Coordinates of C-alpha atoms in Angstrom, one line a residue:
X11 CA -75.2 202.7 56.1
X12 CA -75.7 199.0 56.7
X13 CA -73.2 196.9 58.6
X14 CA -74.0 193.6 57.1
X15 CA -71.3 191.0 56.4
X16 CA -70.5 190.0 52.8
X17 CA -72.4 186.9 51.6
X18 CA -70.1 184.0 51.3
X19 CA -67.3 185.8 53.1
X20 CA -66.7 183.0 55.5
X21 CA -66.1 180.5 52.8
X22 CA -63.2 182.6 51.4
X23 CA -61.2 183.1 54.6
X24 CA -59.8 179.6 55.2
X25 CA -56.6 178.9 53.3
X26 CA -57.1 176.5 50.4
X27 CA -56.0 173.0 51.2
X28 CA -53.1 171.5 49.2
X29 CA -54.2 168.3 47.3
X30 CA -51.6 165.6 47.1
X31 CA -51.9 165.7 43.3
X32 CA -50.8 169.3 43.4
X33 CA -47.5 168.7 45.0
X34 CA -45.6 168.2 41.7
X35 CA -47.1 171.5 40.5
X36 CA -45.9 173.2 43.7
X37 CA -42.4 171.7 43.3
X38 CA -42.3 173.0 39.7
X39 CA -43.5 176.4 40.8
X40 CA -40.9 176.5 43.5
X41 CA -38.2 175.5 41.0
X42 CA -39.3 178.3 38.7
X43 CA -39.1 180.7 41.5
X44 CA -35.6 179.6 42.2
X45 CA -34.7 180.4 38.7
X46 CA -35.7 184.0 39.3
X47 CA -32.4 184.3 41.3
X48 CA -30.2 183.3 38.4
X49 CA -27.5 185.7 39.5
X50 CA -27.1 183.7 42.8
X51 CA -26.9 180.5 40.9
X52 CA -24.4 182.0 38.4
X53 CA -22.4 183.4 41.4
X54 CA -22.3 180.0 43.0
X55 CA -21.1 178.4 39.7
X56 CA -18.4 181.0 39.3
X57 CA -17.2 180.5 42.9
X58 CA -17.2 176.7 42.4
X59 CA -15.2 176.9 39.1
X60 CA -12.8 179.4 40.6
X61 CA -12.3 177.1 43.7
X62 CA -11.8 174.1 41.5
X63 CA -9.4 175.9 39.2
X64 CA -7.4 177.1 42.2
X65 CA -7.1 173.6 43.6
X66 CA -6.2 172.3 40.2
X67 CA -3.5 175.0 39.7
X68 CA -2.1 174.7 43.2
X69 CA -1.9 170.9 43.0
X70 CA -0.5 170.8 39.5
X71 CA 3.1 170.8 40.8
X72 CA 2.4 168.4 43.7
X73 CA 3.8 164.9 43.4
X74 CA 3.2 162.0 45.8
X75 CA 5.5 159.0 46.2
X76 CA 4.7 155.9 48.4
X77 CA 6.9 153.5 50.3
X78 CA 5.5 150.4 51.9
X79 CA 7.2 148.4 54.7
X80 CA 6.2 145.4 56.8
X81 CA 6.7 145.7 60.6
X82 CA 8.4 142.7 62.2
X83 CA 7.1 141.9 65.8
X84 CA 9.9 142.1 68.4
X85 CA 10.0 140.1 71.6
X86 CA 11.3 143.2 73.3
X87 CA 8.1 145.2 72.6
X88 CA 6.9 146.4 76.0
X89 CA 3.5 147.9 75.0
X90 CA 0.5 146.5 76.7
X91 CA -1.4 145.9 73.4
X92 CA 1.5 144.1 71.9
X93 CA 2.0 141.8 74.9
X94 CA -1.7 141.1 75.2
X95 CA -2.2 140.2 71.5
X96 CA 1.1 138.5 71.1
X97 CA 2.0 140.8 68.3
X98 CA 2.6 144.5 67.4
X99 CA 0.2 147.4 68.0
X100 CA 0.0 149.0 64.5
X101 CA -1.7 152.1 65.9
X102 CA 1.2 152.8 68.2
X103 CA 3.7 152.1 65.3
X104 CA 1.8 154.5 63.0
X105 CA 1.9 157.3 65.7
X106 CA 5.6 156.6 66.1
X107 CA 6.1 157.0 62.3
X108 CA 4.5 160.4 62.5
X109 CA 6.4 161.5 65.6
X110 CA 8.9 164.4 65.7
X111 CA 11.7 161.9 66.6
X112 CA 11.4 160.3 63.1
X113 CA 11.0 163.7 61.5
X114 CA 14.3 164.9 63.1
X115 CA 16.1 161.9 61.7
X116 CA 14.7 162.6 58.2
X117 CA 15.8 166.3 58.5
X118 CA 19.3 165.2 59.3
X119 CA 19.3 162.6 56.5
X120 CA 17.9 164.9 53.8
X121 CA 19.7 168.1 54.9
X122 CA 17.2 170.1 52.9
X123 CA 17.1 173.1 55.3
X124 CA 13.4 172.5 56.2
X125 CA 12.3 172.1 59.8
X126 CA 11.1 168.6 61.0
X127 CA 7.6 170.0 61.5
X128 CA 7.5 171.1 57.8
X129 CA 8.6 167.7 56.6
X130 CA 6.1 165.9 58.8
X131 CA 3.3 168.1 57.4
X132 CA 3.8 166.6 53.9
X133 CA 3.8 163.0 55.2
X134 CA 0.8 160.7 55.4
X135 CA 1.1 157.2 57.1
X136 CA -1.7 154.6 56.7
X137 CA -2.1 151.1 57.9
X138 CA -4.1 148.8 55.6
X139 CA -6.6 146.8 57.6
X140 CA -5.6 143.4 59.0
X141 CA -2.0 143.8 58.0
X142 CA 1.3 144.7 59.7
X143 CA 2.1 147.1 56.9
X144 CA 2.7 150.8 57.0
X145 CA 2.4 152.9 53.8
X146 CA 4.4 156.2 53.8
X147 CA 3.1 158.7 51.3
X148 CA 5.1 161.9 50.9
X149 CA 4.1 165.0 48.8
X150 CA 6.7 167.3 47.3
X151 CA 7.0 169.8 44.4
X152 CA 9.1 167.5 42.3
X153 CA 8.9 163.7 41.6
X154 CA 12.5 163.0 42.9
X155 CA 11.9 165.0 46.1
X156 CA 8.7 163.0 46.8
X157 CA 10.5 159.7 46.3
X158 CA 13.4 160.8 48.5
X159 CA 11.1 161.9 51.2
X160 CA 9.1 158.7 51.3
X161 CA 12.1 156.5 51.4
X162 CA 13.8 158.7 54.0
X163 CA 10.8 158.5 56.3
X164 CA 10.6 154.7 55.9
X165 CA 14.3 154.3 56.6
X166 CA 14.2 156.7 59.5
X167 CA 11.3 154.8 61.1
X168 CA 13.0 151.5 60.7
X169 CA 16.3 152.9 62.0
X170 CA 14.5 154.4 65.0
X171 CA 12.7 151.2 65.7
X172 CA 15.9 149.1 65.5
X173 CA 17.8 151.6 67.7
X174 CA 15.1 151.4 70.2
X175 CA 15.1 147.6 70.3
X176 CA 18.9 147.5 70.6
X177 CA 18.8 150.1 73.4
X178 CA 16.2 148.0 75.3
X179 CA 18.3 144.8 74.8
X180 CA 21.5 146.5 76.1
X181 CA 19.6 147.9 79.1
X182 CA 18.2 144.4 79.9
X183 CA 21.7 142.9 79.6
X184 CA 23.1 145.5 82.0
X185 CA 20.3 144.7 84.4
X186 CA 21.1 140.9 84.3
X187 CA 24.8 141.5 84.7
X188 CA 24.1 143.6 87.8
X189 CA 22.0 140.8 89.2
X190 CA 24.8 138.3 88.4
X191 CA 27.7 140.1 90.2
X192 CA 26.6 139.4 93.8
X193 CA 25.7 135.8 92.9
X194 CA 29.3 135.3 91.6
X195 CA 30.7 136.6 94.8
X196 CA 28.4 134.4 96.8
X197 CA 29.4 131.4 94.7
X198 CA 33.1 132.0 95.3
X199 CA 32.6 132.4 99.1
X200 CA 30.6 129.2 99.3
X201 CA 33.3 127.4 97.3
X202 CA 36.0 128.5 99.7
X203 CA 33.8 127.5 102.6
X204 CA 33.3 124.0 101.1
X205 CA 37.1 123.6 100.6
X206 CA 37.9 124.6 104.2
X207 CA 35.0 122.8 106.0
X208 CA 35.7 119.5 107.7
X209 CA 32.5 118.7 109.4
X210 CA 30.1 116.6 107.2
X211 CA 26.9 118.4 108.4
X212 CA 28.2 121.8 107.5
X213 CA 29.4 120.5 104.2
X214 CA 26.0 119.3 103.1
X215 CA 24.3 122.7 103.8
X216 CA 27.0 124.6 102.1
X217 CA 26.9 122.3 99.1
X218 CA 23.1 122.9 98.8
X219 CA 23.5 126.7 98.9
X220 CA 26.4 126.6 96.4
X221 CA 24.3 124.5 94.0
X222 CA 21.4 127.0 94.2
X223 CA 23.6 130.0 93.5
X224 CA 25.3 128.3 90.6
X225 CA 21.9 127.4 89.1
X226 CA 20.7 131.0 89.3
X227 CA 23.9 132.3 87.7
X228 CA 23.4 129.8 84.9
X229 CA 19.9 131.2 84.3
X230 CA 21.2 134.8 84.2
X231 CA 23.9 133.8 81.8
X232 CA 21.4 132.2 79.5
X233 CA 19.2 135.3 79.5
X234 CA 22.2 137.4 78.7
X235 CA 23.1 135.1 75.9
X236 CA 19.6 135.2 74.5
X237 CA 19.4 139.0 74.5
X238 CA 22.8 139.3 72.8
X239 CA 21.7 136.8 70.2
X240 CA 18.2 138.5 69.7
X241 CA 17.5 139.7 66.1
X242 CA 16.5 143.3 66.3
X243 CA 15.6 143.8 62.7
X244 CA 12.5 146.1 62.8
X245 CA 11.0 145.2 59.4
X246 CA 11.7 145.4 55.7
X247 CA 10.9 147.6 52.8
X248 CA 8.3 145.9 50.5
X249 CA 7.8 148.7 47.9
X250 CA 10.4 151.4 47.5
X251 CA 9.3 154.8 46.3
X252 CA 10.1 155.8 42.8
X253 CA 9.6 159.3 41.2
X254 CA 5.9 159.5 40.1
X255 CA 5.1 160.2 36.4
X256 CA 2.1 162.5 37.0
X257 CA 1.1 165.0 39.6
X258 CA -1.1 164.0 42.4
X259 CA -4.8 164.9 42.5
X260 CA -7.7 164.5 40.1
X261 CA -6.4 167.0 37.5
X262 CA -7.6 170.4 36.4
X263 CA -10.5 169.4 34.1
X264 CA -12.1 167.1 36.7
X265 CA -11.6 169.7 39.5
X266 CA -13.3 172.3 37.3
X267 CA -16.3 170.0 36.7
X268 CA -16.5 169.2 40.4
X269 CA -16.3 172.8 41.3
X270 CA -19.1 173.7 38.8
X271 CA -21.3 170.9 40.3
X272 CA -20.6 172.1 43.8
X273 CA -21.2 175.7 42.7
X274 CA -24.6 174.8 41.3
X275 CA -25.6 173.2 44.6
X276 CA -24.4 176.3 46.5
X277 CA -26.2 178.6 44.1
X278 CA -29.4 176.7 44.5
X279 CA -29.1 176.7 48.2
X280 CA -28.5 180.4 48.3
X281 CA -31.4 181.0 45.9
X282 CA -33.6 178.8 48.2
X283 CA -32.6 180.8 51.3
X284 CA -33.2 184.1 49.4
X285 CA -36.6 182.8 48.3
X286 CA -37.6 181.7 51.9
X287 CA -36.7 185.1 53.3
X288 CA -38.0 187.1 50.4
X289 CA -41.1 189.0 51.5
X290 CA -42.2 189.9 48.0
X291 CA -44.9 188.0 46.1
X292 CA -43.3 186.4 43.0
X293 CA -46.0 184.1 41.4
X294 CA -49.8 183.9 41.2
X295 CA -49.6 180.9 43.5
X296 CA -48.1 183.2 46.2
X297 CA -51.0 185.6 45.7
X298 CA -53.6 182.9 46.1
X299 CA -52.0 181.6 49.2
X300 CA -51.6 185.0 50.8
X301 CA -54.9 186.4 49.7
X302 CA -57.1 183.2 50.0
X303 CA -58.7 184.3 46.8
X304 CA -58.2 183.3 43.1
X305 CA -56.3 185.2 40.5
X306 CA -59.0 186.4 38.1
X307 CA -56.6 187.5 35.4
X308 CA -53.1 188.6 34.4
X309 CA -52.6 191.5 32.2
X310 CA -50.1 191.1 29.3
X311 CA -46.5 192.1 30.0
X312 CA -45.2 195.5 29.1
X313 CA -43.8 196.2 25.7
X314 CA -40.2 196.7 24.8
X315 CA -38.7 200.1 25.4
X316 CA -38.9 201.4 21.8
X317 CA -42.4 200.1 21.3
X318 CA -43.4 201.4 24.7
X319 CA -42.2 204.9 23.8
X320 CA -44.1 204.9 20.6
X321 CA -47.2 203.7 22.4
X322 CA -46.9 206.5 24.9
X323 CA -46.7 209.1 22.2
X324 CA -49.8 207.7 20.5
X325 CA -51.6 207.4 23.8
X326 CA -51.7 211.2 24.2
X327 CA -54.3 211.4 21.5
X328 CA -56.3 208.2 22.2
X329 CA -58.9 207.2 24.8
X330 CA -58.1 205.3 28.0
X331 CA -60.0 202.2 26.9
X332 CA -57.8 199.3 26.0
X333 CA -57.8 197.2 22.9
X334 CA -56.3 194.0 21.5
X335 CA -55.0 191.4 24.0
X336 CA -55.4 193.7 26.9
X337 CA -59.1 194.3 26.2
X338 CA -59.7 190.5 25.9
X339 CA -58.1 190.0 29.3
X340 CA -60.4 192.6 30.8
X341 CA -63.4 190.9 29.2
X342 CA -62.3 187.6 30.6
X343 CA -62.1 189.1 34.1
X344 CA -65.5 190.7 33.7
X345 CA -67.1 187.4 32.7
X346 CA -65.5 185.6 35.7
X347 CA -66.9 188.3 38.0
X348 CA -70.3 188.0 36.3
X349 CA -70.5 184.3 37.1
X350 CA -69.2 184.6 40.6
X351 CA -72.0 183.8 43.1
X352 CA -70.8 186.3 45.7
X353 CA -70.7 189.1 43.1
X354 CA -74.0 188.1 41.5
X355 CA -75.9 188.7 44.8
X356 CA -74.9 192.4 45.0
X357 CA -73.2 193.4 41.7
X358 CA -70.9 195.8 43.5
X359 CA -67.2 195.7 43.4
X360 CA -64.5 197.9 44.8
X361 CA -61.4 198.2 42.6
X362 CA -58.3 199.1 44.7
X363 CA -54.5 198.5 44.7
X364 CA -52.9 197.3 47.9
X365 CA -50.5 200.2 48.1
X366 CA -48.7 202.7 45.9
X367 CA -50.2 204.4 42.8
X368 CA -53.7 204.1 41.5
X369 CA -52.9 204.2 37.8
X370 CA -53.4 200.5 36.9
X371 CA -56.5 200.2 39.1
X372 CA -57.9 203.3 37.4
X373 CA -57.4 201.7 34.0
X374 CA -58.8 198.4 35.2
X375 CA -62.0 200.0 36.6
X376 CA -62.6 201.9 33.3
X377 CA -62.1 198.8 31.1
X378 CA -64.1 196.5 33.4
X379 CA -67.0 199.1 33.2
X380 CA -66.7 199.0 29.4
X381 CA -66.7 195.1 29.4
X382 CA -69.8 195.0 31.6
X383 CA -71.5 197.6 29.4
X384 CA -70.7 195.3 26.4
X385 CA -72.6 192.5 28.2
X386 CA -75.7 194.7 28.3
X387 CA -75.4 195.7 31.9
X388 CA -76.2 199.2 33.1
X389 CA -72.9 200.3 34.6
X390 CA -72.1 203.1 37.0
X391 CA -68.4 203.9 37.7
X392 CA -67.9 205.8 40.9
X393 CA -64.6 207.5 41.3
X394 CA -64.1 207.5 45.0
X395 CA -60.5 208.9 44.7
X396 CA -61.1 212.3 46.3
X397 CA -57.4 213.0 46.7
X398 CA -56.1 212.8 43.1
X399 CA -59.1 212.5 40.8
X400 CA -58.3 212.3 37.2
X401 CA -61.0 210.3 35.3
X402 CA -62.7 213.4 33.8
X403 CA -59.4 214.3 32.2
X404 CA -59.0 210.9 30.5
X405 CA -62.4 209.8 29.2
X406 CA -64.7 211.0 26.4
X407 CA -68.4 211.9 26.9
X408 CA -71.3 210.4 24.9
X409 CA -73.6 213.1 23.6
X410 CA -77.2 212.7 24.5
X411 CA -77.0 209.1 25.8
X412 CA -77.7 208.2 29.4
X413 CA -78.8 204.9 31.0
X414 CA -82.4 205.0 32.2
X415 CA -81.6 204.1 35.9
X416 CA -79.2 207.1 36.2
X417 CA -81.6 209.8 34.9
X418 CA -81.8 211.9 38.1
X419 CA -78.7 214.2 38.0
X420 CA -79.4 216.1 41.2
X421 CA -80.0 219.8 41.6
X422 CA -77.1 222.0 42.5
X423 CA -75.3 220.0 45.1
X424 CA -71.9 221.3 45.7
X425 CA -70.3 218.5 47.7
X426 CA -69.4 215.0 46.5
X427 CA -71.0 213.3 44.8
X428 CA -72.1 216.4 43.0
X429 CA -75.4 214.9 41.9
X430 CA -74.5 214.5 38.2
X431 CA -73.3 211.6 36.1
X432 CA -71.3 211.8 33.0
X433 CA -72.2 209.3 30.2
X434 CA -69.0 207.8 28.8
X435 CA -68.7 206.6 25.3
X436 CA -66.9 203.2 25.4
X437 CA -67.0 202.8 21.6
X438 CA -68.3 199.4 20.4
X439 CA -68.8 198.3 24.0
X440 CA -71.6 200.9 24.6
X441 CA -72.1 203.5 27.2
X442 CA -71.6 203.6 31.0
X443 CA -72.1 206.3 33.6
X444 CA -69.3 208.0 35.5
X445 CA -69.6 209.8 38.8
X446 CA -66.3 211.7 38.8
X447 CA -64.5 212.5 41.9
X448 CA -63.1 215.9 42.9
X449 CA -61.1 217.2 45.8
X450 CA -63.0 217.8 49.1
X451 CA -61.8 219.1 52.4
X452 CA -63.1 216.2 54.5
X453 CA -62.7 212.9 52.6
X454 CA -64.0 210.5 55.4
X455 CA -67.2 212.5 55.8
X456 CA -67.8 212.6 52.0
X457 CA -67.3 208.8 51.6
X458 CA -69.6 208.0 54.5
X459 CA -72.4 210.4 53.6
X460 CA -76.0 209.4 53.0
X461 CA -75.7 210.6 49.4
X462 CA -73.0 208.1 48.6
X463 CA -75.1 205.3 50.2
X464 CA -78.1 206.3 48.0
X465 CA -75.9 206.3 45.0
X466 CA -74.5 202.9 45.8
X467 CA -78.0 201.6 46.3
X468 CA -78.7 202.0 42.5
X469 CA -76.7 198.8 42.0
X470 CA -79.6 196.8 43.5
X471 CA -81.6 197.3 40.3
X472 CA -81.7 194.5 37.9
X473 CA -79.0 194.3 35.2
X474 CA -76.9 197.0 37.0
X475 CA -73.3 196.9 38.0
X476 CA -71.5 199.3 40.3
X477 CA -67.7 199.8 40.1
X478 CA -66.0 201.9 42.7
X479 CA -62.5 203.1 42.3
X480 CA -60.7 203.9 45.6
X481 CA -57.1 204.7 46.7
X482 CA -54.7 202.0 48.0
X483 CA -56.0 200.1 50.9
X484 CA -52.8 200.2 53.0
X485 CA -52.2 203.9 52.2
X486 CA -55.6 205.4 53.1
X487 CA -58.7 204.3 54.9
X488 CA -61.0 205.4 52.1
X489 CA -61.5 201.9 50.7
X490 CA -62.3 200.5 54.2
X491 CA -65.0 203.2 54.7
X492 CA -66.8 201.8 51.6
X493 CA -66.5 198.1 52.1
X494 CA -69.6 197.8 54.3
X495 CA -71.7 199.0 51.4
X496 CA -69.8 197.7 48.4
X497 CA -68.9 194.3 49.9
X498 CA -66.8 192.8 47.2
X499 CA -63.1 193.8 46.6
X500 CA -61.0 193.3 43.4
X501 CA -57.3 193.8 44.2
X502 CA -55.1 195.1 41.3
X503 CA -51.4 194.6 42.1
X504 CA -48.0 193.9 40.6
X505 CA -46.8 190.6 42.2
X506 CA -43.2 191.7 42.0
X507 CA -43.8 194.9 43.9
X508 CA -46.2 193.7 46.6
X509 CA -45.3 191.8 49.8
X510 CA -47.0 188.7 51.2
X511 CA -47.7 190.4 54.5
X512 CA -49.3 193.3 52.5
X513 CA -51.8 190.9 50.9
X514 CA -52.5 189.2 54.2
X515 CA -53.1 192.6 55.8
X516 CA -55.5 193.6 53.0
X517 CA -57.4 190.4 53.5
X518 CA -57.7 191.0 57.3
X519 CA -58.8 194.6 56.8
X520 CA -61.5 193.6 54.2
X521 CA -62.8 190.7 56.3
X522 CA -62.8 192.9 59.4
X523 CA -64.9 195.5 57.6
X524 CA -67.5 192.9 56.6
X525 CA -66.4 192.4 53.0
X526 CA -64.7 189.7 51.0
X527 CA -62.0 189.6 48.4
X528 CA -63.3 188.3 45.1
X529 CA -59.8 187.9 43.6
X530 CA -56.8 189.6 42.2
X531 CA -55.9 191.2 38.9
X532 CA -52.2 190.9 38.3
X533 CA -50.1 193.2 36.1
X534 CA -46.5 194.0 35.5
X535 CA -45.0 197.5 35.5
X536 CA -46.4 199.5 32.7
X537 CA -49.3 197.2 31.8
X538 CA -53.0 198.0 32.2
X539 CA -53.0 201.3 30.4
X540 CA -50.0 201.6 28.0
X541 CA -51.0 198.7 25.8
X542 CA -53.7 198.8 23.2
X543 CA -55.2 202.3 22.9
X544 CA -53.9 204.4 25.6
X545 CA -52.2 204.5 29.0
X546 CA -53.8 204.9 32.4
X547 CA -50.7 205.0 34.5
X548 CA -48.8 207.7 32.6
X549 CA -49.2 211.4 33.2
X550 CA -52.0 213.2 31.4
X551 CA -51.0 214.9 28.2
X552 CA -51.3 218.7 28.1
X553 CA -54.7 220.2 27.1
X554 CA -55.2 221.1 23.4
X555 CA -54.5 224.8 23.0
X556 CA -57.5 225.1 20.6
X557 CA -60.0 224.0 23.2
X558 CA -61.7 226.3 25.7
X559 CA -60.9 225.8 29.4
X560 CA -62.9 223.1 31.1
X561 CA -65.5 224.7 33.5
X562 CA -66.3 223.4 37.0
X563 CA -68.6 220.3 37.0
X564 CA -71.2 222.2 38.9
X565 CA -71.6 224.6 36.0
X566 CA -72.6 221.6 33.7
X567 CA -75.2 220.6 36.2
X568 CA -76.7 224.1 36.2
X569 CA -76.7 224.2 32.4
X570 CA -78.2 220.8 32.1
X571 CA -76.0 219.9 29.2
X572 CA -73.7 216.9 28.6
X573 CA -70.0 217.0 29.4
X574 CA -67.5 216.2 26.8
X575 CA -64.2 215.3 28.5
X576 CA -61.4 215.2 26.1
X577 CA -58.4 213.0 26.6
X578 CA -55.4 214.9 28.0

């Protein structure tokens, strides 16, 4: 065995750079991937429409009436903001309008049986900018109740403000009167003293004190008169609420449309989150980014259920080789491999799936062998699946035909490879050789034997191609044991069933073993063998009762005759 590295392997490891011109294509690809989660988008739309319908139905019997009032500044306002600005603090007035004191007055006025907190919950008070106006908007289940509520809150606020101003004025009058009472007594005492005094010096001092007391009493009387004459009108109603003609809110049709729009956004967001956290590979672009290798081909999608059942019934009596669109796709992949510089140096390719069954990879290896034979190459197909070998049960033998470079069949070897090659008739494509696999007790020893190395060395001849079929890379180590001699790997996978980390793991294993991944052949469930002329992934049909039992391969070697393997 040789431990060389695959030619050109280093060039395939770095991730391909994204050109700025490819960004629109990436966006379109991501949008198409989002559309894979149509059920999430449909669920988001359904939730949005239901939410909009619920808001529309619940708001259909809600009516809003509005009362507007202007707030009159009062000289008796004692708030710091009002005194500093020389006017009224509208923020304080708005909070007062929403207070429980006003709500209690409304509850007493309406006598509706509702608590003040419930009434205040249906009220909204706003202050238009740069105005001394308050707008009372009240929502109720009927137009008349909405108008009554708005007017009642406006009246309650004005009444509370007026009562508060009158209370403050009365309190200040009482305070002034209490200050005036001792002054009146002092005035009367000084007047008696002036009347009884006979000395001129004493009379002048008493007259001065009397005059000062009288002046102070006059000031207090003036303040009392001003307070009693103060206008305590708190404001006036500019617009009185009237019963509204239509319910409040945008209406049911508009809410349904808005709900659908919001639902689309939510659905796309949910689909994007699902796409970000989805480990599965969904598109060929994901395969390229995870594998750092191109997609060499995509097999046609599976048939409909009825046509597929008919094809399966016909496949029991037909060879494994494909025809029609499927055969053309295999020819396209074979041509791409033939012109690949890395493959052209060695002409060896290992056909494997990442994990799971080997059915589609088996069909791909057979049809690629037929395509290379059609190009005039001398093809050897090596079935390295020593756990569930099945090619001899699915292919037909070509009588008397054998490529020249595979003339030496071996002499009586009982291990694997058994030393014989079966010529396979590929119809119009020609003939290729098959080294069938069979069960062995020690698979790793058989795969790393010198006989296998000598057999693989035949591909170094001119115009020769070696195709090796092996089990899944992530299920068994069989493929890894062959990479140092086969070099190039063709991965056959279903992008909907494989994970991105699976492809990255395959790439790491292949590169670590000294090989390189030529590319990927994508298929969907059921393609690769059940289209055209036969299926590779389905079970083998039962043997024909009229045929004799198939002897052990070693017997054919001893007899030196060709092996005709009938399709089962």
